[in-house]
CSV table of C-alpha atoms in Angstrom, one decimal:
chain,number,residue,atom,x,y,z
A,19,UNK,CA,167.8,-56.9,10.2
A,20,UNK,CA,168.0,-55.7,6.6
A,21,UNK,CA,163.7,-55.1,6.5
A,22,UNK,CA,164.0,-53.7,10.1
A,23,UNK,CA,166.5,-50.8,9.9
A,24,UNK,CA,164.8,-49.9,6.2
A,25,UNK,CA,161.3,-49.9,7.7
A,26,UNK,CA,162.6,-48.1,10.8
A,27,UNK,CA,164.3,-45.3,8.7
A,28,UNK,CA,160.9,-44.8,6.5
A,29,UNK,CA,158.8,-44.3,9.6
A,30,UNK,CA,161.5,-42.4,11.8
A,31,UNK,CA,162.0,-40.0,8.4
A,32,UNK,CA,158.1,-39.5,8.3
A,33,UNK,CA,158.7,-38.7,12.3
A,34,UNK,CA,161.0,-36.3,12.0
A,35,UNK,CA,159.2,-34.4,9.0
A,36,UNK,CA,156.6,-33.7,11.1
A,37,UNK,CA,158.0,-32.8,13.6
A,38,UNK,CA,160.5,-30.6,11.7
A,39,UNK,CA,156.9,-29.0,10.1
A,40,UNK,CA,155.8,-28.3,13.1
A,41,UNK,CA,158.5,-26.3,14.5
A,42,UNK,CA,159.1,-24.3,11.6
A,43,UNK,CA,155.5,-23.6,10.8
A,44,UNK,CA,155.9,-21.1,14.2
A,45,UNK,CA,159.1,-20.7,15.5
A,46,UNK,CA,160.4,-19.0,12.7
A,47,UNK,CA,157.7,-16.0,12.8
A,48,UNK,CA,158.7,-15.5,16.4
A,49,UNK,CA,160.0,-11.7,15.9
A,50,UNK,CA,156.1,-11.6,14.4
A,51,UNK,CA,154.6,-12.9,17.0
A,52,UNK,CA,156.4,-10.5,19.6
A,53,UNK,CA,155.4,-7.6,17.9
A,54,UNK,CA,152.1,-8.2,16.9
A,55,UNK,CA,150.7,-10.2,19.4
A,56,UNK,CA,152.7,-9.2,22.1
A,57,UNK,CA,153.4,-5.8,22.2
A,58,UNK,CA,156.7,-5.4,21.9
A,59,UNK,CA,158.3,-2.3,19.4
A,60,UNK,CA,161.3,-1.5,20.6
A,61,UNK,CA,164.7,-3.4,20.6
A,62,UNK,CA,162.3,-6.0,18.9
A,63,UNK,CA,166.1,-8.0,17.5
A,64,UNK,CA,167.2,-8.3,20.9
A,65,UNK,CA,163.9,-9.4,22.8
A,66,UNK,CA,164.0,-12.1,19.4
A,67,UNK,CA,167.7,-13.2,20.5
A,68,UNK,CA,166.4,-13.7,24.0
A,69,UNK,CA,163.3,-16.3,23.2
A,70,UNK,CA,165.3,-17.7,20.8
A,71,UNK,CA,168.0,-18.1,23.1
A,72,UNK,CA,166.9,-19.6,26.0
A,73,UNK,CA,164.6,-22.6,24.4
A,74,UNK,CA,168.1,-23.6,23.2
A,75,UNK,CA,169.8,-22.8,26.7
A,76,UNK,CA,167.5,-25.0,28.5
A,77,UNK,CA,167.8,-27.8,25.6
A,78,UNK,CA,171.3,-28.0,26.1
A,79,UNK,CA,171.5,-28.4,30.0
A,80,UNK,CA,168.8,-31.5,29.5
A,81,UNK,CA,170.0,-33.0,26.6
A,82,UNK,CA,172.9,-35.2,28.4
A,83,UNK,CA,169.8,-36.8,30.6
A,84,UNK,CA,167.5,-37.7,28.1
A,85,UNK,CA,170.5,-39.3,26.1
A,86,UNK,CA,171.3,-41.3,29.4
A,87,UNK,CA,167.7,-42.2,29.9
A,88,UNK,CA,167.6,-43.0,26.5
A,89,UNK,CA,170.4,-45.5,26.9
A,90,UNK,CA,168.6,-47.4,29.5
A,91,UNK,CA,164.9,-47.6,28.8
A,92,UNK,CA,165.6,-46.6,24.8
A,93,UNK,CA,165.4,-44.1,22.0
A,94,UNK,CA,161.6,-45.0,21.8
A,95,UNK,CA,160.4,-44.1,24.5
A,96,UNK,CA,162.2,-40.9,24.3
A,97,UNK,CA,160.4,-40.2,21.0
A,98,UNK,CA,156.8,-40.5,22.5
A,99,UNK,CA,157.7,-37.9,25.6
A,100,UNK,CA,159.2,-35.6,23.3
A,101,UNK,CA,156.1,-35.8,20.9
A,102,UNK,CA,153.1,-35.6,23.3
A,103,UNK,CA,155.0,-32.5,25.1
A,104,UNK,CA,156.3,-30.4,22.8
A,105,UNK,CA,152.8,-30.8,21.0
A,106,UNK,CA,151.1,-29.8,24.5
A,107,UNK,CA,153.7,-26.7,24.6
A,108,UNK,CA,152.7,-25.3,21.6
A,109,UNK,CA,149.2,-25.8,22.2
A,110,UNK,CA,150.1,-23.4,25.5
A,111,UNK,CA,151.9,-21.0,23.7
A,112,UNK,CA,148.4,-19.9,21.8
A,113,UNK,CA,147.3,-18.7,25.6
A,114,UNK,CA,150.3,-16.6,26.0
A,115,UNK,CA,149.4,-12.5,26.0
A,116,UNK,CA,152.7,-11.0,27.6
A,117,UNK,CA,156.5,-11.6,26.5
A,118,UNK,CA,157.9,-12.8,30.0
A,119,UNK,CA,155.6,-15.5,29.8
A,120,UNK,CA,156.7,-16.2,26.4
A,121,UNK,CA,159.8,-16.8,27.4
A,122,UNK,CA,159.2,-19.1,30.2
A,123,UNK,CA,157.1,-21.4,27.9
A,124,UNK,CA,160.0,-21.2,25.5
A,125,UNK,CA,162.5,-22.8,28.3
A,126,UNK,CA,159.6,-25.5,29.2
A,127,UNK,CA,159.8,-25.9,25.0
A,128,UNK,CA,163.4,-26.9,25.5
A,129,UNK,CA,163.5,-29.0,28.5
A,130,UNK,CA,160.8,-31.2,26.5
A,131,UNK,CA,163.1,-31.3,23.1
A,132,UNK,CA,164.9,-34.1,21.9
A,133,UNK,CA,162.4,-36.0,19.0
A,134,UNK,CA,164.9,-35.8,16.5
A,135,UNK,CA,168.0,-36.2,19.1
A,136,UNK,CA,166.4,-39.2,19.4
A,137,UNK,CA,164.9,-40.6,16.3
A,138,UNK,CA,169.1,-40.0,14.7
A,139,UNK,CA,170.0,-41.8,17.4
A,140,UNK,CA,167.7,-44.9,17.0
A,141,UNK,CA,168.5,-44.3,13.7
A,142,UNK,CA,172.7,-44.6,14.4
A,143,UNK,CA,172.1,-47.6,16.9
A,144,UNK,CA,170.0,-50.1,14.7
A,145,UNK,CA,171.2,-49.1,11.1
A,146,UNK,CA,174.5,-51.7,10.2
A,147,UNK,CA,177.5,-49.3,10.3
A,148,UNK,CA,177.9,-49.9,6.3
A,149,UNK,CA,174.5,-47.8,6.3
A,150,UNK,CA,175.0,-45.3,8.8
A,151,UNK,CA,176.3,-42.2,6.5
A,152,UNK,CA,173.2,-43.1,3.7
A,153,UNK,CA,170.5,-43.4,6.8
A,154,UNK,CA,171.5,-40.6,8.2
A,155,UNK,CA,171.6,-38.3,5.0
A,156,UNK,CA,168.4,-39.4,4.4
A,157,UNK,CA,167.3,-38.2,7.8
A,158,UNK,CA,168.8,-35.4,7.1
A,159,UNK,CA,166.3,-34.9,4.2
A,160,UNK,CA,163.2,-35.1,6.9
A,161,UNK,CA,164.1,-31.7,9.1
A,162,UNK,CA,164.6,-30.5,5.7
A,163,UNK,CA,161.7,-31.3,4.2
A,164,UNK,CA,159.6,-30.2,7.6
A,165,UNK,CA,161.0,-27.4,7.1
A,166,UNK,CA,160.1,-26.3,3.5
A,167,UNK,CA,156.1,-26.8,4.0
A,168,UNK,CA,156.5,-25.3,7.7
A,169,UNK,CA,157.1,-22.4,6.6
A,170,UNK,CA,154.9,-21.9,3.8
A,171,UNK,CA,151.9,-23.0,5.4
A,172,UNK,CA,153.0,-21.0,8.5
A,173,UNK,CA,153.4,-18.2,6.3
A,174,UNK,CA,150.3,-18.3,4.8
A,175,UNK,CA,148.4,-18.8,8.1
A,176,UNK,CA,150.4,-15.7,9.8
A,177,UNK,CA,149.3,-13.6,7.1
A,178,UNK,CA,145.7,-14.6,6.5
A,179,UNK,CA,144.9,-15.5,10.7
A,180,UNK,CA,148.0,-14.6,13.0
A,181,UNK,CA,150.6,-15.8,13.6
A,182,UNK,CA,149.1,-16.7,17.7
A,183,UNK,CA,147.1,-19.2,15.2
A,184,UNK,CA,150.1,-20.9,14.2
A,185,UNK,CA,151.2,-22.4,17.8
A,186,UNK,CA,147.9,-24.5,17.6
A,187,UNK,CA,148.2,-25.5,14.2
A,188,UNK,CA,152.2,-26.6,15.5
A,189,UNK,CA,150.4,-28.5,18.4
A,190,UNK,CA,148.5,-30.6,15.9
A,191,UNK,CA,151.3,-31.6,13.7
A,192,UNK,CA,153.7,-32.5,16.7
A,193,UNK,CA,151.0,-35.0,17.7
A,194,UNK,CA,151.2,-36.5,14.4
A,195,UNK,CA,154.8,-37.6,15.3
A,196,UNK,CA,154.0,-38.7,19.1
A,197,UNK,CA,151.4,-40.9,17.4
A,198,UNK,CA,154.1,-42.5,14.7
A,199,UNK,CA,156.6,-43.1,17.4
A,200,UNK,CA,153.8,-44.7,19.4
A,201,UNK,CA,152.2,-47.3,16.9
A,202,UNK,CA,154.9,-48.0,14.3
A,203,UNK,CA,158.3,-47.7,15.7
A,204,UNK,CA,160.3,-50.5,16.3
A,205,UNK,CA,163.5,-51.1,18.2
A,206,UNK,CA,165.8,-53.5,19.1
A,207,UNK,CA,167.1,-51.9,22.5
A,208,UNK,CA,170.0,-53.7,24.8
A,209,UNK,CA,169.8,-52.7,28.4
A,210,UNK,CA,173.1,-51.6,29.1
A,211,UNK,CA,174.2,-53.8,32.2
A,212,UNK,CA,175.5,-52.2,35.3
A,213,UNK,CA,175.0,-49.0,36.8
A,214,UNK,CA,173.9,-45.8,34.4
A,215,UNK,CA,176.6,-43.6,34.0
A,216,UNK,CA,176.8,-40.3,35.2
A,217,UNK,CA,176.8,-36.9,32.9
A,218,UNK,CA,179.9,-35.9,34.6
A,219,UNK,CA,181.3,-39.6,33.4
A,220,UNK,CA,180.0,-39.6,30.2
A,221,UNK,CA,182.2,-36.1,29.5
A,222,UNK,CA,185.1,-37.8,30.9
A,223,UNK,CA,185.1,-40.4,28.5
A,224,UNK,CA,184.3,-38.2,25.4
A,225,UNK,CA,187.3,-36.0,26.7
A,226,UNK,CA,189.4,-38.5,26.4
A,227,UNK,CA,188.3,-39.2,22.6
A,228,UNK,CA,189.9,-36.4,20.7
A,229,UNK,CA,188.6,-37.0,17.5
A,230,UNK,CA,184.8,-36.6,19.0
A,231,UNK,CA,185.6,-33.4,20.9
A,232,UNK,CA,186.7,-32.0,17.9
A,233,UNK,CA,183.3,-33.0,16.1
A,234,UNK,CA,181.5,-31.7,19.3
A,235,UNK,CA,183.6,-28.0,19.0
A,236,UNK,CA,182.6,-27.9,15.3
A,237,UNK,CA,178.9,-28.7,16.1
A,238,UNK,CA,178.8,-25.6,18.4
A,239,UNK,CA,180.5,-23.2,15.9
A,240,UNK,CA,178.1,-24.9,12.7
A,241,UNK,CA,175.3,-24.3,15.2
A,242,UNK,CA,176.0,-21.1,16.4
A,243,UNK,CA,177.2,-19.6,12.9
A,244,UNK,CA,174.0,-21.4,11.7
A,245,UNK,CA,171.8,-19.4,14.3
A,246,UNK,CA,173.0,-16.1,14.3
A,247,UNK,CA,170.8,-15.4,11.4
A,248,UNK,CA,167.8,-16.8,12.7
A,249,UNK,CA,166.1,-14.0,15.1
A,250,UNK,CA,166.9,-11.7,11.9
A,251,UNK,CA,165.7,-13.2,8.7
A,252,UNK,CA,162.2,-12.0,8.4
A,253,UNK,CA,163.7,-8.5,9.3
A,254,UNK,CA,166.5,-8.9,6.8
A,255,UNK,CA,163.3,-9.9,3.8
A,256,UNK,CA,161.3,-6.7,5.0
A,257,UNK,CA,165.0,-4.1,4.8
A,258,UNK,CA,165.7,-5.6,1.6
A,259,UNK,CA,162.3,-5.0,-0.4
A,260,UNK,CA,159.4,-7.0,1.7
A,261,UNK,CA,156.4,-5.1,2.8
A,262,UNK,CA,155.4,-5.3,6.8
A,263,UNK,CA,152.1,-6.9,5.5
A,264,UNK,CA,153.9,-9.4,3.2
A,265,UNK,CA,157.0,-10.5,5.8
A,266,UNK,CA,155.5,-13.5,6.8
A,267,UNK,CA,154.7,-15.1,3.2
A,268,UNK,CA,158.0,-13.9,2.2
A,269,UNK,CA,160.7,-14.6,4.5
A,270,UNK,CA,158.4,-18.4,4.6
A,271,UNK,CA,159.7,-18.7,0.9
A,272,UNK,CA,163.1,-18.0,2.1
A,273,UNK,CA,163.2,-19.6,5.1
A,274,UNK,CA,161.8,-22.8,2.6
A,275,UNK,CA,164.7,-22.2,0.3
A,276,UNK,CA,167.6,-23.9,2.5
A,277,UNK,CA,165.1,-26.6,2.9
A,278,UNK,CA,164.7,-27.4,-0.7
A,279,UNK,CA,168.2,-27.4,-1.0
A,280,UNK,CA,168.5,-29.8,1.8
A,281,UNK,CA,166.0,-32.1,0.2
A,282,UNK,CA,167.8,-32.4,-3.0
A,283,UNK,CA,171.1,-32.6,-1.6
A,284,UNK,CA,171.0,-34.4,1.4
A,285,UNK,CA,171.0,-38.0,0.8
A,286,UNK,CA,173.3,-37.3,-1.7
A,287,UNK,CA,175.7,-36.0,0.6
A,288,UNK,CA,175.4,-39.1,2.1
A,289,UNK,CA,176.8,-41.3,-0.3
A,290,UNK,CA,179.2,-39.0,-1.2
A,291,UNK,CA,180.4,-38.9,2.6
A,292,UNK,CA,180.6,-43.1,2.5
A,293,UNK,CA,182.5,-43.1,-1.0
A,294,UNK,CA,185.2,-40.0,0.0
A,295,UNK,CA,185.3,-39.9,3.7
A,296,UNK,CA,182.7,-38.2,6.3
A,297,UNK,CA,185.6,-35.4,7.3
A,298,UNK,CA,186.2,-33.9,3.3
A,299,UNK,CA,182.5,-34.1,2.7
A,300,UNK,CA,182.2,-31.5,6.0
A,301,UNK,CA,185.2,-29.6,4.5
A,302,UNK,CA,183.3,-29.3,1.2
A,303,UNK,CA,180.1,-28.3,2.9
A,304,UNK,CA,181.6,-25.7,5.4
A,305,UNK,CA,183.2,-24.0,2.3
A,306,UNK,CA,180.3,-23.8,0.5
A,307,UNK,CA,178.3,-22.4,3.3
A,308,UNK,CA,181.1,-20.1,3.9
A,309,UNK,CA,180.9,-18.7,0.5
A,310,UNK,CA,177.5,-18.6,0.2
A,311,UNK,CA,177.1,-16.5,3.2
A,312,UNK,CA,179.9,-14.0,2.2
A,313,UNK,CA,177.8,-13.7,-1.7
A,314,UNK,CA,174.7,-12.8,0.4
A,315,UNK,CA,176.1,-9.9,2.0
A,316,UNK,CA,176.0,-8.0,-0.7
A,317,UNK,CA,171.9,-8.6,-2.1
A,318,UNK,CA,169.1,-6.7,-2.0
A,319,UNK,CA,166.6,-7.8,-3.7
A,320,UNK,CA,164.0,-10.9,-2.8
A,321,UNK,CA,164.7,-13.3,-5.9
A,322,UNK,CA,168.0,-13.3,-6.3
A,323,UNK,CA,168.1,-13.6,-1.7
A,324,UNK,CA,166.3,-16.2,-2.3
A,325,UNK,CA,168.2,-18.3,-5.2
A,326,UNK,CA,171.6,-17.3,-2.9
A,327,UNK,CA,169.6,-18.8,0.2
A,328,UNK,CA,169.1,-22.4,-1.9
A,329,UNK,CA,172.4,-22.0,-3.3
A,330,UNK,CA,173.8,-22.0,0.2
A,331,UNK,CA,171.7,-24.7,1.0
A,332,UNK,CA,172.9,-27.3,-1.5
A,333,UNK,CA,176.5,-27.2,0.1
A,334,UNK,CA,175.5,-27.0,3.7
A,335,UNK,CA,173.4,-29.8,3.4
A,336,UNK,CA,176.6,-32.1,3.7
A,337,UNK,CA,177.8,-30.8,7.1
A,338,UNK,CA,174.8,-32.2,9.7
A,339,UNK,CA,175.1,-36.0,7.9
A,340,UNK,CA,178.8,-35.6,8.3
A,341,UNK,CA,179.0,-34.8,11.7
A,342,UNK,CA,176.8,-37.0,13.1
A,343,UNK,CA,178.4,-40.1,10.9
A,344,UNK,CA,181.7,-38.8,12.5
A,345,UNK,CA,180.7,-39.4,15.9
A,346,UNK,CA,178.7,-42.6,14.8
A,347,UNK,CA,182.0,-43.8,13.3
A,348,UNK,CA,184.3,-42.1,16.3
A,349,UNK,CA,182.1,-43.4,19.3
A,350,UNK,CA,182.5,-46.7,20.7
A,351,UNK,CA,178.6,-48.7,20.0
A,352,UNK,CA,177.9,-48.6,24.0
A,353,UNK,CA,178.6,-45.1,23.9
A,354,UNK,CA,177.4,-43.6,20.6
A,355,UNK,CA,173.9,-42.9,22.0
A,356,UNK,CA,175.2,-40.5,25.1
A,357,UNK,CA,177.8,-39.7,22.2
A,358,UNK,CA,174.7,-38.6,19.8
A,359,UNK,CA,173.2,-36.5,23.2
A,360,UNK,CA,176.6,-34.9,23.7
A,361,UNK,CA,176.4,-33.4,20.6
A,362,UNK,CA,172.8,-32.6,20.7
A,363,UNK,CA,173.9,-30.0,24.0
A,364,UNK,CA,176.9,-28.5,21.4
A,365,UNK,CA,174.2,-28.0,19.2
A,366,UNK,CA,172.1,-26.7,21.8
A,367,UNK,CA,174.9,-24.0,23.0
A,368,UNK,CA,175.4,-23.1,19.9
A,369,UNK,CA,171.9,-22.3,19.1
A,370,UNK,CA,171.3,-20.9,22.1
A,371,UNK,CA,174.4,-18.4,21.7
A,372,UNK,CA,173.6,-18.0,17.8
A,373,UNK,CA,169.9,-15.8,18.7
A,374,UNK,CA,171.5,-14.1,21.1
A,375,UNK,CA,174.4,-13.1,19.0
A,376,UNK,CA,172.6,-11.7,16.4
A,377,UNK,CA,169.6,-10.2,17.9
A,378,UNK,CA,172.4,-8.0,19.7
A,379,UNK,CA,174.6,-7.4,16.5
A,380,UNK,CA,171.2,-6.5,14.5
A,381,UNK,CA,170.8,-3.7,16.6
A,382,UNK,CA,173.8,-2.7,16.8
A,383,UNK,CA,175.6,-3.1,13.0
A,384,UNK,CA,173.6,-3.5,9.6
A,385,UNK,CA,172.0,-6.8,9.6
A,386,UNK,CA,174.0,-7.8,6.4
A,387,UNK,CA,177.1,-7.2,8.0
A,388,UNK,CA,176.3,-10.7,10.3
A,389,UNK,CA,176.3,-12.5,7.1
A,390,UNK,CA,179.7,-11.5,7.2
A,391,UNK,CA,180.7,-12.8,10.8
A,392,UNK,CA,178.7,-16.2,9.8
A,393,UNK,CA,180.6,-16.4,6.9
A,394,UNK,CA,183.9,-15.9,8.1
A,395,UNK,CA,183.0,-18.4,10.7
A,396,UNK,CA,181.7,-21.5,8.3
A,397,UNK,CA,185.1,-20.4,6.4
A,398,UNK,CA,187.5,-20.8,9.8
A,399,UNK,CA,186.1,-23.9,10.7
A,400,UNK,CA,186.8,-25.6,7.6
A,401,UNK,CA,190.6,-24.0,7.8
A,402,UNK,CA,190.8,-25.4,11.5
A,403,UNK,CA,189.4,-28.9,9.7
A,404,UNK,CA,192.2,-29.0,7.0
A,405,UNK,CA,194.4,-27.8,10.1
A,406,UNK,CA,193.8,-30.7,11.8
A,407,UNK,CA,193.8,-33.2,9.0
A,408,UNK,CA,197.6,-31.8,8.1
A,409,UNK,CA,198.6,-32.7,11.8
A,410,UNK,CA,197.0,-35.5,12.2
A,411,UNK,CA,198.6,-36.6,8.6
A,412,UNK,CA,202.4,-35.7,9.6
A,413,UNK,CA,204.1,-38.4,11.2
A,414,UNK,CA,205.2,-38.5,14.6
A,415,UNK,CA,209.5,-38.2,14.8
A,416,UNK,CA,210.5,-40.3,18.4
A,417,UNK,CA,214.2,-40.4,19.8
């Protein structure tokens, strides 16, 4: 057992870094790719919000099934669909000449999601619970990781080639990960006995656990906070200083920034979560996300953007870990799989809602004003958290 869930956890993190890679080397340069390649000059921030948007919309509504498919046949199998389609989507994508396509290969994007969904939960089922918060922070570590070469090499290649270029290059990293999850993943997977549960069953009984709707609620607000800024970042880099010609390489560097962070932190935040408690490691990390989004609203120049960006990103690296070791930790072991899904549709909701958000605020206020509203949002949570905690803390008077 001890070789198993080790060995597991070094191929599932290699997984997930491609995979991670392979979104961010395109997905980030999306406002790029609508105006270059598409066509598309006016009210670019909201047509941004929109393909953001509904990749993540579509997500959501599918992730409850795969996570109940996943329960019966196993978190493997769910790895190798995800990779061989998401790699084939991107592959499409680098046809695509006219936005309303566009958007209906991003919703075929999101019904085939769930890689990572799946390689945490793997991770979460066949890790002992002693491990879970270290396993997962190192998981943490692989999006993270993904996501600082993504990118830079998608950077790079939208500047030098196109950014149409990128899809393809996406499509050949994302079979990298269908082809780990194929040959070297092992697991140990119990057929759950009876009938399947249904969706509309499984939110019953997470309704009835308070502690892991509350998780859930936070995982939407993180998400959609999280998102807001997404659809507006590369914009942001070329208000504050960045040339047109340059955006690409240079928001890439930023984008890489929070990634570093992540990296560095991320494992860390781990342990710290096993030695102090899962919930004040969130708290922690939602205030220093919180802050770290207020300090940006006032920059404008690239360098110190970018040293805010990783600054932000050593903090927030503790509140993904910490929410999913809270629902490994809240969730019953038959359940925590479709418990992990759940989550993934909060997630999804919230990253669906985040795009839309702020490609309508960024043309409407000054994009550094949504630093603000992200901000303020990180900060609320974690005063709703300590809320909580205070009630939950206060004894109960009877009679």
């Amino acid at each position: 057992m001890e070789f198993r869930w080790k060995r597991n956890l070094f191929i599932l993190w290699i997984g997930v870094f491609f995979c991670g890679m392979a979104y961010t080397l395109s997905i980030p340069f999306i406002p790029l790719f609508l105006q270059e390649e598409l066509g598309i000059q006016s009210e670019l921030e909201a047509w941004s919000g929109v393909t953001f948007s509904v990749g993540f919309l579509s997500s959501a509504l599918i992730a409850p099934y795969w996570g109940s498919l996943a329960d019966k046949y196993g978190r493997k199998p769910m790895l190798i669909r995800s990779g061989f389609s998401l790699s084939a989507v991107y592959f499409i994508t680098f046809f695509v000449h006219d936005p309303y396509t566009f958007i209906v290969v991003r919703i075929l994007q999101g019904l085939m999601a769930g890689f990572i969904p799946a390689a945490i939960a793997l991770v979460g089922t066949n890790t002992p619970d002693k491990q879970v918060g270290y396993a997962l922070g190192v998981m943490s570590t692989a999006t993270a990781t993904g996501g600082i070469l993504g990118p830079l090499v998608g950077g790079v290649l939208s500047h030098w080639v196109g950014t149409r270029e990128c899809f393809v290059v996406s499509g050949c990293v994302m079979l990298i990960s269908a082809a780990i999850a194929v040959i070297w993943v092992k697991e140990v997977h119990e057929k759950p006995k009876g009938t399947r549960p249904s969706v509309w069953e499984d939110l019953k009984q997470a309704a009835g656990n308070k502690r892991l709707m509350r998780v859930f609620s936070m995982t939407l607000l993180v998400a959609t906070s999280v998102m807001i800024l997404e659809p507006l970042l590369t914009l942001y880099v070329i208000e504050i200083g960045g040339s047109a010609k340059g955006a690409s390489l240079s928001s890439g560097i930023i984008f890489s920034a929070v990634g570093v962070a992540t990296v560095i932190m991320g494992s860390r935040w781990g342990i710290i979560g096993q030695r102090i408690g899962y919930d004040k490691t969130l708290y922690i990390g939602l205030i220093g996300g919180g802050i770290g989004n207020l300090l940006q609203l006032g920059t404008h120049n690239l360098i110190a953007f970018g040293l805010l960006r990783f600054s932000y990103g050593l903090f927030f690296a503790a509140v993904y870990p910490a929410l999913n070791a809270l629902i490994v930790q809240y969730a019953d072991n038959e359940f925590r799989g479709r418990a992990i899904s759940l989550n993934q549709t909060a997630s999804q909701f919230g990253m669906m809602a985040g795009p839309m958000i702020g490609g309508l605020l960024g043309g409407w206020i000054s994009i550094q004003f949504v630093f603000l509203i992200t901000g303020a949002a990180l900060l609320g949570a974690a005063g709703m958290m300590k809320v909580n905690s205070r009630r939950a803390a206060k004894p109960s008077i009877s009679g």
